DNA sequence: TGGAAAATCTACCGCGTGGTCAGTAGTCTG
DNA sequence: CAGACTACTGACCACGCGGTAGATTTTCCA
């Protein structure tokens, strides 16, 4: 892979197309985002879009990847800076924090989870559930949590609660996500010891 | 509203169409369920479908309503038979139980939540969050829960955890939903007193 | 400054979509 | 048994979709 050098225009257009696609999906959903709309939002023709990307699906996938990359970068950094129960709590806080600050990205991810069949992570990568379960297992083994907590089940439940908080903030802008994250962390502390 | 009497054939066809629509949405998602597919699955022509329903959307809405009616009937009955914290736990168990037994219905509901713009509950009805929050508030006031639990936040988190358990069972058929429900109830008992 | 390469346009294609319409068996009834 | 009504068919329509072809402008560099 020699990674052919990209033109300036190329880079700029790609970035712009990814940007408008994220916005469109956030506003009109995955199904309501057509090639024509993307082109119109970017101020160019359909053909021009397909000049920079091989297909409409590729545009959407690139947009999705871009969002996911931003999220994982931030959450990964936050988690890596901690260990044990603190890492789990950093995960919750950074996740909620990022998504609260980037509602458009959030919509995009939520939509992708349910609607998009082709758009998902690389098959080899560990699932979100597994990653979180590992975090919880580590906290348990470090003695922060009771010995009988089930990392897998706890991960499922915790992720669900997290998603619910994020979803709630999408439908109710007045919803205090930071407070909710704090409340969730408090609940978990109480339950997991 | 005189509620004109429906023919036998009419009733049968409507029921059949609702059935195949639920199945189709469960299998191919909301977006992938076209009028032609519905007609084909029912063994009649598109026009015949539109003879019994005013539009494709109406078919989908009827299917959704049918599913929701079944769910609320079962959960409502389970909850009404209990009070305090027991009602909350009955809610969790009946919800998970019903959805585990009717995976097709589950898919339909999950799809509807995210994708369908037109298909949602009647605006006047209380939201699921509100209903659950009321349940939790009642349990708190009855002394089953600590006085400082926040019914609204707890409801959001609990519903999220519930949804996650259900979703997990869809992607992993081996997932033990009853055990997960039990685990969740246990967690909640510990946290909420 | 000229010519290649990059970037874009307009026009078009085939297809699947939701939906309409005229016609027609079958059935029930006055 | 005539006629109304139910239940349905197949042909058709307009539209929006993703994608393609060829001509055309714009950019860049020798």
Coordinates of C-alpha atoms (C1' of nucleotides) in Angstrom, one line a residue:
Chain A
X1 CA 0.0 0.0 0.0
X2 CA 1.9 3.0 -1.2
X3 CA -0.9 5.3 0.0
X4 CA -1.0 7.6 -3.0
X5 CA -0.8 11.3 -2.1
X6 CA -4.2 13.0 -1.9
X7 CA -4.7 16.4 -3.5
X8 CA -5.6 19.3 -1.3
X9 CA -9.0 19.6 -3.1
X10 CA -9.5 16.0 -2.6
X11 CA -8.9 16.1 1.1
X12 CA -11.1 19.2 1.5
X13 CA -14.0 17.7 -0.5
X14 CA -13.8 14.5 1.4
X15 CA -13.9 16.2 4.7
X16 CA -16.8 18.4 3.5
X17 CA -18.8 15.5 2.2
X18 CA -18.3 13.6 5.4
X19 CA -19.4 16.6 7.4
X20 CA -22.6 17.3 5.5
X21 CA -23.4 13.5 5.5
X22 CA -23.1 13.4 9.3
X23 CA -25.4 16.4 9.6
X24 CA -27.9 14.9 7.1
X25 CA -28.1 11.6 8.8
X26 CA -28.5 13.3 12.2
X27 CA -31.4 15.3 10.8
X28 CA -33.2 13.0 8.4
X29 CA -32.0 9.6 9.5
X30 CA -30.1 7.0 7.5
X31 CA -32.9 6.1 5.1
X32 CA -33.7 9.8 4.4
X33 CA -30.2 10.6 3.3
X34 CA -29.9 10.2 -0.4
X35 CA -27.0 10.8 -2.8
X36 CA -28.9 13.8 -4.2
X37 CA -29.3 15.4 -0.8
X38 CA -25.7 14.9 0.1
X39 CA -24.7 16.5 -3.2
X40 CA -27.1 19.4 -2.8
X41 CA -25.9 20.1 0.8
X42 CA -22.3 20.2 -0.4
X43 CA -23.2 22.4 -3.3
X44 CA -22.1 20.1 -6.0
X45 CA -23.6 17.5 -8.3
X46 CA -24.3 13.8 -7.6
X47 CA -21.6 12.9 -10.1
X48 CA -19.1 15.0 -8.3
X49 CA -19.8 13.1 -5.1
X50 CA -19.2 9.8 -6.9
X51 CA -16.0 11.2 -8.3
X52 CA -14.6 11.4 -4.8
X53 CA -16.2 8.3 -3.4
X54 CA -16.8 5.0 -5.2
X55 CA -20.5 4.8 -4.1
X56 CA -23.0 6.5 -1.8
X57 CA -22.4 3.7 0.7
X58 CA -18.8 4.5 0.8
X59 CA -19.6 8.1 1.8
X60 CA -21.8 7.0 4.6
X61 CA -19.3 4.5 5.8
X62 CA -16.5 7.1 5.7
X63 CA -18.7 9.5 7.8
X64 CA -19.5 6.7 10.2
X65 CA -15.8 5.8 10.6
X66 CA -14.9 9.4 11.1
X67 CA -17.4 9.8 14.0
X68 CA -16.4 6.5 15.5
X69 CA -12.7 7.4 15.4
X70 CA -13.4 10.7 17.3
X71 CA -15.3 8.9 19.9
X72 CA -12.9 6.1 20.5
X73 CA -10.0 8.5 20.6
X74 CA -11.5 10.5 23.4
X75 CA -12.9 7.6 25.4
X76 CA -9.8 5.6 24.9
X77 CA -7.6 8.3 26.2
X78 CA -9.9 8.9 29.2
X79 CA -10.0 5.2 30.1
X80 CA -6.3 4.7 29.6
X81 CA -5.5 7.4 32.2
X82 CA -7.2 5.4 34.9
X83 CA -7.4 1.9 36.3
X84 CA -9.8 -0.2 38.3
X85 CA -13.2 1.3 39.1
X86 CA -11.9 4.7 38.2
X87 CA -11.5 3.5 34.6
X88 CA -15.1 2.3 34.4
X89 CA -16.3 5.6 35.7
X90 CA -14.0 7.5 33.3
X91 CA -15.6 5.4 30.5
X92 CA -19.0 6.5 31.5
X93 CA -18.2 10.1 31.9
X94 CA -16.2 10.5 28.7
X95 CA -18.8 8.7 26.7
X96 CA -21.6 10.8 28.0
X97 CA -19.5 13.9 27.7
X98 CA -18.5 13.4 24.1
X99 CA -22.0 12.5 23.0
X100 CA -23.5 15.4 24.8
X101 CA -21.2 17.8 23.1
X102 CA -21.7 16.2 19.6
X103 CA -25.4 15.5 19.3
X104 CA -25.1 15.1 15.5
X105 CA -22.4 12.4 15.9
X106 CA -24.7 10.7 18.5
X107 CA -27.6 10.6 16.1
X108 CA -25.4 9.1 13.5
X109 CA -24.1 6.3 15.8
X110 CA -27.6 5.5 17.1
X111 CA -29.0 5.4 13.6
X112 CA -26.1 3.2 12.5
X113 CA -26.6 0.7 15.2
X114 CA -30.1 -0.2 14.3
X115 CA -30.6 0.7 10.6
X116 CA -27.4 0.1 8.8
X117 CA -26.7 -3.5 7.9
X118 CA -23.5 -2.8 6.0
X119 CA -22.2 -0.1 8.2
X120 CA -20.6 -1.6 11.3
X121 CA -17.2 -2.0 12.8
X122 CA -14.6 -4.3 11.5
X123 CA -15.4 -7.9 12.4
X124 CA -12.1 -8.6 14.0
X125 CA -12.3 -5.8 16.6
X126 CA -13.6 -6.6 20.1
X127 CA -17.2 -5.6 20.7
X128 CA -18.2 -2.8 22.9
X129 CA -19.6 -5.2 25.3
X130 CA -16.4 -7.2 25.5
X131 CA -14.3 -4.1 26.0
X132 CA -16.5 -2.9 28.9
X133 CA -16.7 -6.3 30.4
X134 CA -12.9 -6.4 30.4
X135 CA -12.8 -3.1 32.2
X136 CA -15.2 -4.3 34.8
X137 CA -13.4 -7.6 35.2
X138 CA -10.2 -5.6 35.8
X139 CA -11.9 -3.4 38.4
X140 CA -13.2 -6.6 40.1
X141 CA -9.8 -8.3 40.1
X142 CA -8.3 -5.1 41.6
X143 CA -10.6 -5.5 44.5
X144 CA -12.7 -2.4 43.7
X145 CA -15.8 -4.5 43.0
X146 CA -17.3 -7.5 44.8
X147 CA -15.9 -10.8 43.7
X148 CA -19.3 -12.1 42.5
X149 CA -20.1 -9.4 40.0
X150 CA -20.6 -10.8 36.5
X151 CA -18.6 -8.6 34.1
X152 CA -20.6 -9.7 31.0
X153 CA -24.0 -9.0 32.4
X154 CA -22.9 -5.9 34.1
X155 CA -21.4 -4.6 30.9
X156 CA -24.7 -5.2 29.0
X157 CA -26.7 -3.4 31.7
X158 CA -24.2 -0.6 32.0
X159 CA -24.1 0.1 28.3
X160 CA -27.8 0.0 28.1
X161 CA -28.1 2.6 30.9
X162 CA -25.5 4.7 29.1
X163 CA -27.3 4.5 25.8
X164 CA -30.6 5.4 27.5
X165 CA -29.0 8.5 29.0
X166 CA -27.7 9.6 25.7
X167 CA -31.0 8.9 23.9
X168 CA -32.8 10.9 26.5
X169 CA -30.6 13.9 25.9
X170 CA -31.5 13.7 22.2
X171 CA -35.2 13.9 22.8
X172 CA -35.0 16.2 25.8
X173 CA -32.3 18.9 25.3
X174 CA -32.9 20.1 28.9
X175 CA -31.8 16.7 30.2
X176 CA -28.8 17.1 32.4
X177 CA -26.5 14.3 31.1
X178 CA -23.6 15.0 33.4
X179 CA -25.9 14.7 36.4
X180 CA -27.4 11.5 35.0
X181 CA -23.9 10.1 34.5
X182 CA -23.1 11.0 38.1
X183 CA -26.3 9.3 39.2
X184 CA -25.5 6.2 37.3
X185 CA -21.9 6.1 38.7
X186 CA -23.4 6.4 42.2
X187 CA -25.8 3.6 41.6
X188 CA -23.0 1.4 40.3
X189 CA -20.8 2.2 43.2
X190 CA -23.6 1.1 45.6
X191 CA -24.3 -2.1 43.8
X192 CA -20.8 -3.3 42.8
X193 CA -19.3 -2.2 46.1
Chain B
X1 CA -68.7 6.3 15.4
X2 CA -71.1 3.6 14.4
X3 CA -68.2 1.2 14.0
X4 CA -69.3 -0.5 10.8
X5 CA -69.4 -4.3 11.1
X6 CA -66.4 -5.9 9.5
X7 CA -66.8 -8.9 7.1
X8 CA -65.2 -12.2 8.1
X9 CA -62.9 -12.0 5.1
X10 CA -62.0 -8.5 6.0
X11 CA -61.0 -9.5 9.5
X12 CA -59.1 -12.5 8.4
X13 CA -57.2 -10.6 5.7
X14 CA -56.3 -7.7 8.0
X15 CA -55.0 -10.2 10.6
X16 CA -53.0 -12.0 8.0
X17 CA -51.5 -8.8 6.6
X18 CA -50.6 -7.6 10.1
X19 CA -48.9 -11.0 10.7
X20 CA -46.8 -11.1 7.6
X21 CA -45.9 -7.4 8.1
X22 CA -44.6 -8.1 11.6
X23 CA -42.5 -11.0 10.3
X24 CA -41.2 -9.0 7.4
X25 CA -40.1 -6.1 9.5
X26 CA -38.5 -8.5 12.0
X27 CA -36.5 -10.1 9.1
X28 CA -35.7 -7.2 6.8
X29 CA -36.2 -4.1 8.9
X30 CA -38.6 -1.3 8.5
X31 CA -36.9 0.2 5.4
X32 CA -36.7 -3.1 3.7
X33 CA -40.3 -3.9 4.0
X34 CA -42.1 -2.7 0.8
X35 CA -45.7 -2.9 -0.2
X36 CA -44.8 -5.4 -2.9
X37 CA -43.1 -7.7 -0.4
X38 CA -46.1 -7.6 2.0
X39 CA -48.4 -8.4 -0.8
X40 CA -46.2 -11.3 -2.0
X41 CA -45.9 -12.7 1.5
X42 CA -49.7 -12.6 1.8
X43 CA -50.2 -14.2 -1.6
X44 CA -52.2 -11.3 -3.0
X45 CA -51.6 -8.3 -5.2
X46 CA -50.4 -4.9 -4.0
X47 CA -53.8 -3.5 -5.0
X48 CA -55.5 -6.0 -2.8
X49 CA -53.4 -4.9 0.2
X50 CA -54.4 -1.3 -0.5
X51 CA -58.0 -2.4 -0.7
X52 CA -57.9 -3.4 3.0
X53 CA -55.7 -0.6 4.2
X54 CA -55.7 3.0 3.0
X55 CA -51.9 3.0 2.6
X56 CA -48.8 1.0 3.2
X57 CA -48.1 3.2 6.2
X58 CA -51.5 2.2 7.7
X59 CA -50.5 -1.5 7.4
X60 CA -47.3 -0.9 9.3
X61 CA -49.0 1.2 11.9
X62 CA -51.7 -1.4 12.4
X63 CA -49.0 -4.1 12.8
X64 CA -47.1 -1.9 15.3
X65 CA -50.3 -1.2 17.3
X66 CA -51.1 -4.8 17.4
X67 CA -47.7 -5.7 18.8
X68 CA -47.8 -2.9 21.3
X69 CA -51.3 -3.9 22.4
X70 CA -50.1 -7.4 23.2
X71 CA -47.1 -6.2 25.1
X72 CA -49.0 -3.6 27.2
X73 CA -51.7 -6.1 28.0
X74 CA -49.3 -8.6 29.4
X75 CA -47.1 -6.1 31.2
X76 CA -50.0 -4.1 32.5
X77 CA -51.6 -7.2 34.0
X78 CA -48.3 -8.3 35.6
X79 CA -47.7 -4.9 37.1
X80 CA -51.3 -4.4 38.3
X81 CA -51.1 -7.6 40.4
X82 CA -48.3 -6.2 42.5
X83 CA -47.4 -3.0 44.4
X84 CA -44.3 -1.3 45.6
X85 CA -40.9 -2.7 44.6
X86 CA -42.6 -6.0 43.6
X87 CA -44.5 -4.1 40.9
X88 CA -41.2 -2.7 39.5
X89 CA -39.7 -6.2 39.5
X90 CA -42.8 -7.6 37.9
X91 CA -42.5 -5.0 35.2
X92 CA -38.9 -6.0 34.4
X93 CA -39.7 -9.7 34.4
X94 CA -42.9 -9.5 32.3
X95 CA -41.2 -7.2 29.8
X96 CA -38.2 -9.4 29.4
X97 CA -40.4 -12.5 29.4
X98 CA -42.7 -11.3 26.7
X99 CA -40.0 -10.1 24.4
X100 CA -38.0 -13.2 24.9
X101 CA -41.0 -15.3 23.8
X102 CA -41.8 -13.0 20.8
X103 CA -38.6 -12.1 19.1
X104 CA -40.4 -11.0 16.0
X105 CA -42.4 -8.5 18.0
X106 CA -39.3 -7.3 19.7
X107 CA -37.5 -6.6 16.4
X108 CA -40.6 -4.7 15.3
X109 CA -40.6 -2.5 18.4
X110 CA -36.9 -1.9 18.4
X111 CA -37.0 -0.9 14.7
X112 CA -40.0 1.4 15.3
X113 CA -38.3 3.3 18.1
X114 CA -35.5 4.4 16.0
X115 CA -36.5 4.4 12.3
X116 CA -40.2 5.2 12.2
X117 CA -41.0 8.9 12.2
X118 CA -44.8 8.5 11.8
X119 CA -45.2 5.3 13.8
X120 CA -45.3 6.2 17.5
X121 CA -47.7 6.2 20.3
X122 CA -50.6 8.5 20.6
X123 CA -49.3 11.9 21.8
X124 CA -51.6 12.1 24.8
X125 CA -50.5 8.8 26.3
X126 CA -47.9 8.9 29.1
X127 CA -44.4 8.0 28.0
X128 CA -42.8 4.7 29.1
X129 CA -40.4 6.7 31.1
X130 CA -43.2 8.5 33.0
X131 CA -45.0 5.2 33.7
X132 CA -41.9 3.5 35.0
X133 CA -41.0 6.6 37.0
X134 CA -44.4 6.5 38.6
X135 CA -43.9 2.9 39.5
X136 CA -40.6 3.7 41.1
X137 CA -42.0 6.7 43.0
X138 CA -44.7 4.5 44.4
X139 CA -42.2 2.0 45.6
X140 CA -40.2 4.7 47.2
X141 CA -43.2 6.3 48.9
X142 CA -44.2 2.8 50.1
X143 CA -40.9 2.7 51.9
X144 CA -39.4 -0.1 49.7
X145 CA -36.8 2.2 48.3
X146 CA -34.6 4.9 49.8
X147 CA -36.1 8.3 50.1
X148 CA -33.4 9.9 47.9
X149 CA -33.8 7.8 44.8
X150 CA -34.7 9.9 41.7
X151 CA -37.6 8.2 40.0
X152 CA -37.1 9.9 36.7
X153 CA -33.4 9.2 36.4
X154 CA -33.8 5.7 37.7
X155 CA -36.5 5.0 35.2
X156 CA -34.3 6.1 32.3
X157 CA -31.4 3.9 33.5
X158 CA -33.7 1.0 34.2
X159 CA -35.4 1.1 30.9
X160 CA -32.0 1.4 29.2
X161 CA -30.7 -1.7 31.0
X162 CA -33.9 -3.5 30.0
X163 CA -33.6 -2.6 26.4
X164 CA -30.0 -3.7 26.4
X165 CA -30.9 -7.1 27.7
X166 CA -33.6 -7.5 25.1
X167 CA -31.3 -6.3 22.3
X168 CA -28.6 -8.7 23.5
X169 CA -31.0 -11.6 23.3
X170 CA -31.7 -10.7 19.7
X171 CA -28.1 -10.8 18.6
X172 CA -27.1 -13.7 20.9
X173 CA -29.9 -16.3 21.0
X174 CA -28.0 -18.2 23.7
X175 CA -28.2 -15.2 26.0
X176 CA -30.2 -16.1 29.1
X177 CA -32.7 -13.3 29.4
X178 CA -34.4 -14.6 32.5
X179 CA -31.0 -14.8 34.3
X180 CA -30.2 -11.3 33.1
X181 CA -33.5 -10.0 34.4
X182 CA -32.8 -11.6 37.7
X183 CA -29.3 -10.0 37.8
X184 CA -30.7 -6.6 37.0
X185 CA -33.4 -6.9 39.7
X186 CA -30.7 -7.9 42.2
X187 CA -28.6 -4.9 41.2
X188 CA -31.5 -2.6 41.7
X189 CA -32.4 -4.1 45.1
X190 CA -28.9 -3.5 46.2
X191 CA -28.8 0.1 45.0
X192 CA -32.3 1.3 45.8
X193 CA -32.4 -0.5 49.1
Chain C
dT1 C1' 1.9 29.4 -22.0
dG2 C1' 0.4 25.0 -23.5
dG3 C1' -1.1 20.6 -22.4
dA4 C1' -2.1 17.0 -19.1
dA5 C1' -4.5 15.9 -15.2
dA6 C1' -8.1 17.0 -11.8
dA7 C1' -12.6 18.3 -10.9
dT8 C1' -16.9 19.1 -12.2
dC9 C1' -21.3 19.5 -15.0
dT10 C1' -25.6 17.9 -17.6
dA11 C1' -28.2 14.3 -19.3
dC12 C1' -29.5 10.0 -19.1
dC13 C1' -30.6 4.9 -17.6
dG14 C1' -32.8 1.0 -15.1
dC15 C1' -35.1 -0.1 -11.2
dG16 C1' -38.0 -0.3 -7.1
dT17 C1' -41.2 2.5 -4.7
dG18 C1' -46.2 3.8 -3.2
dG19 C1' -50.4 4.3 -5.3
dT20 C1' -54.5 4.5 -8.9
dC21 C1' -57.9 2.7 -12.1
dA22 C1' -60.8 0.0 -14.9
dG23 C1' -62.4 -4.3 -15.1
dT24 C1' -64.2 -8.8 -13.3
dA25 C1' -65.2 -13.1 -10.9
dG26 C1' -68.1 -14.7 -7.0
dT27 C1' -71.7 -14.2 -3.6
dC28 C1' -75.4 -12.6 -1.3
dT29 C1' -80.1 -10.8 -1.4
dG30 C1' -84.7 -8.6 -2.7
Chain D
dC1 C1' -82.6 -13.9 -11.6
dA2 C1' -81.2 -9.1 -11.6
dG3 C1' -78.5 -6.2 -9.4
dA4 C1' -75.6 -4.6 -5.7
dC5 C1' -71.7 -5.5 -3.1
dT6 C1' -67.3 -7.8 -1.8
dA7 C1' -62.8 -9.0 -3.0
dC8 C1' -59.6 -9.0 -6.0
dT9 C1' -56.3 -8.6 -10.5
dG10 C1' -53.1 -6.7 -13.8
dA11 C1' -51.6 -2.9 -16.2
dC12 C1' -50.1 1.5 -15.5
dC13 C1' -48.1 6.1 -13.5
dA14 C1' -44.9 9.4 -11.6
dC15 C1' -41.1 9.7 -8.8
dG16 C1' -36.8 9.3 -6.4
dC17 C1' -33.1 6.3 -6.1
dG18 C1' -27.9 5.0 -7.1
dG19 C1' -25.0 5.1 -10.7
dT20 C1' -22.9 6.0 -15.6
dA21 C1' -21.0 8.6 -20.0
dG22 C1' -19.3 12.1 -22.2
dA23 C1' -18.4 16.8 -22.6
dT24 C1' -16.4 20.7 -20.2
dT25 C1' -14.2 23.8 -17.1
dT26 C1' -10.5 24.5 -13.8
dT27 C1' -6.0 23.8 -11.9
dC28 C1' -1.3 23.1 -11.9
dC29 C1' 3.2 22.6 -13.5
dA30 C1' 7.0 22.0 -17.1

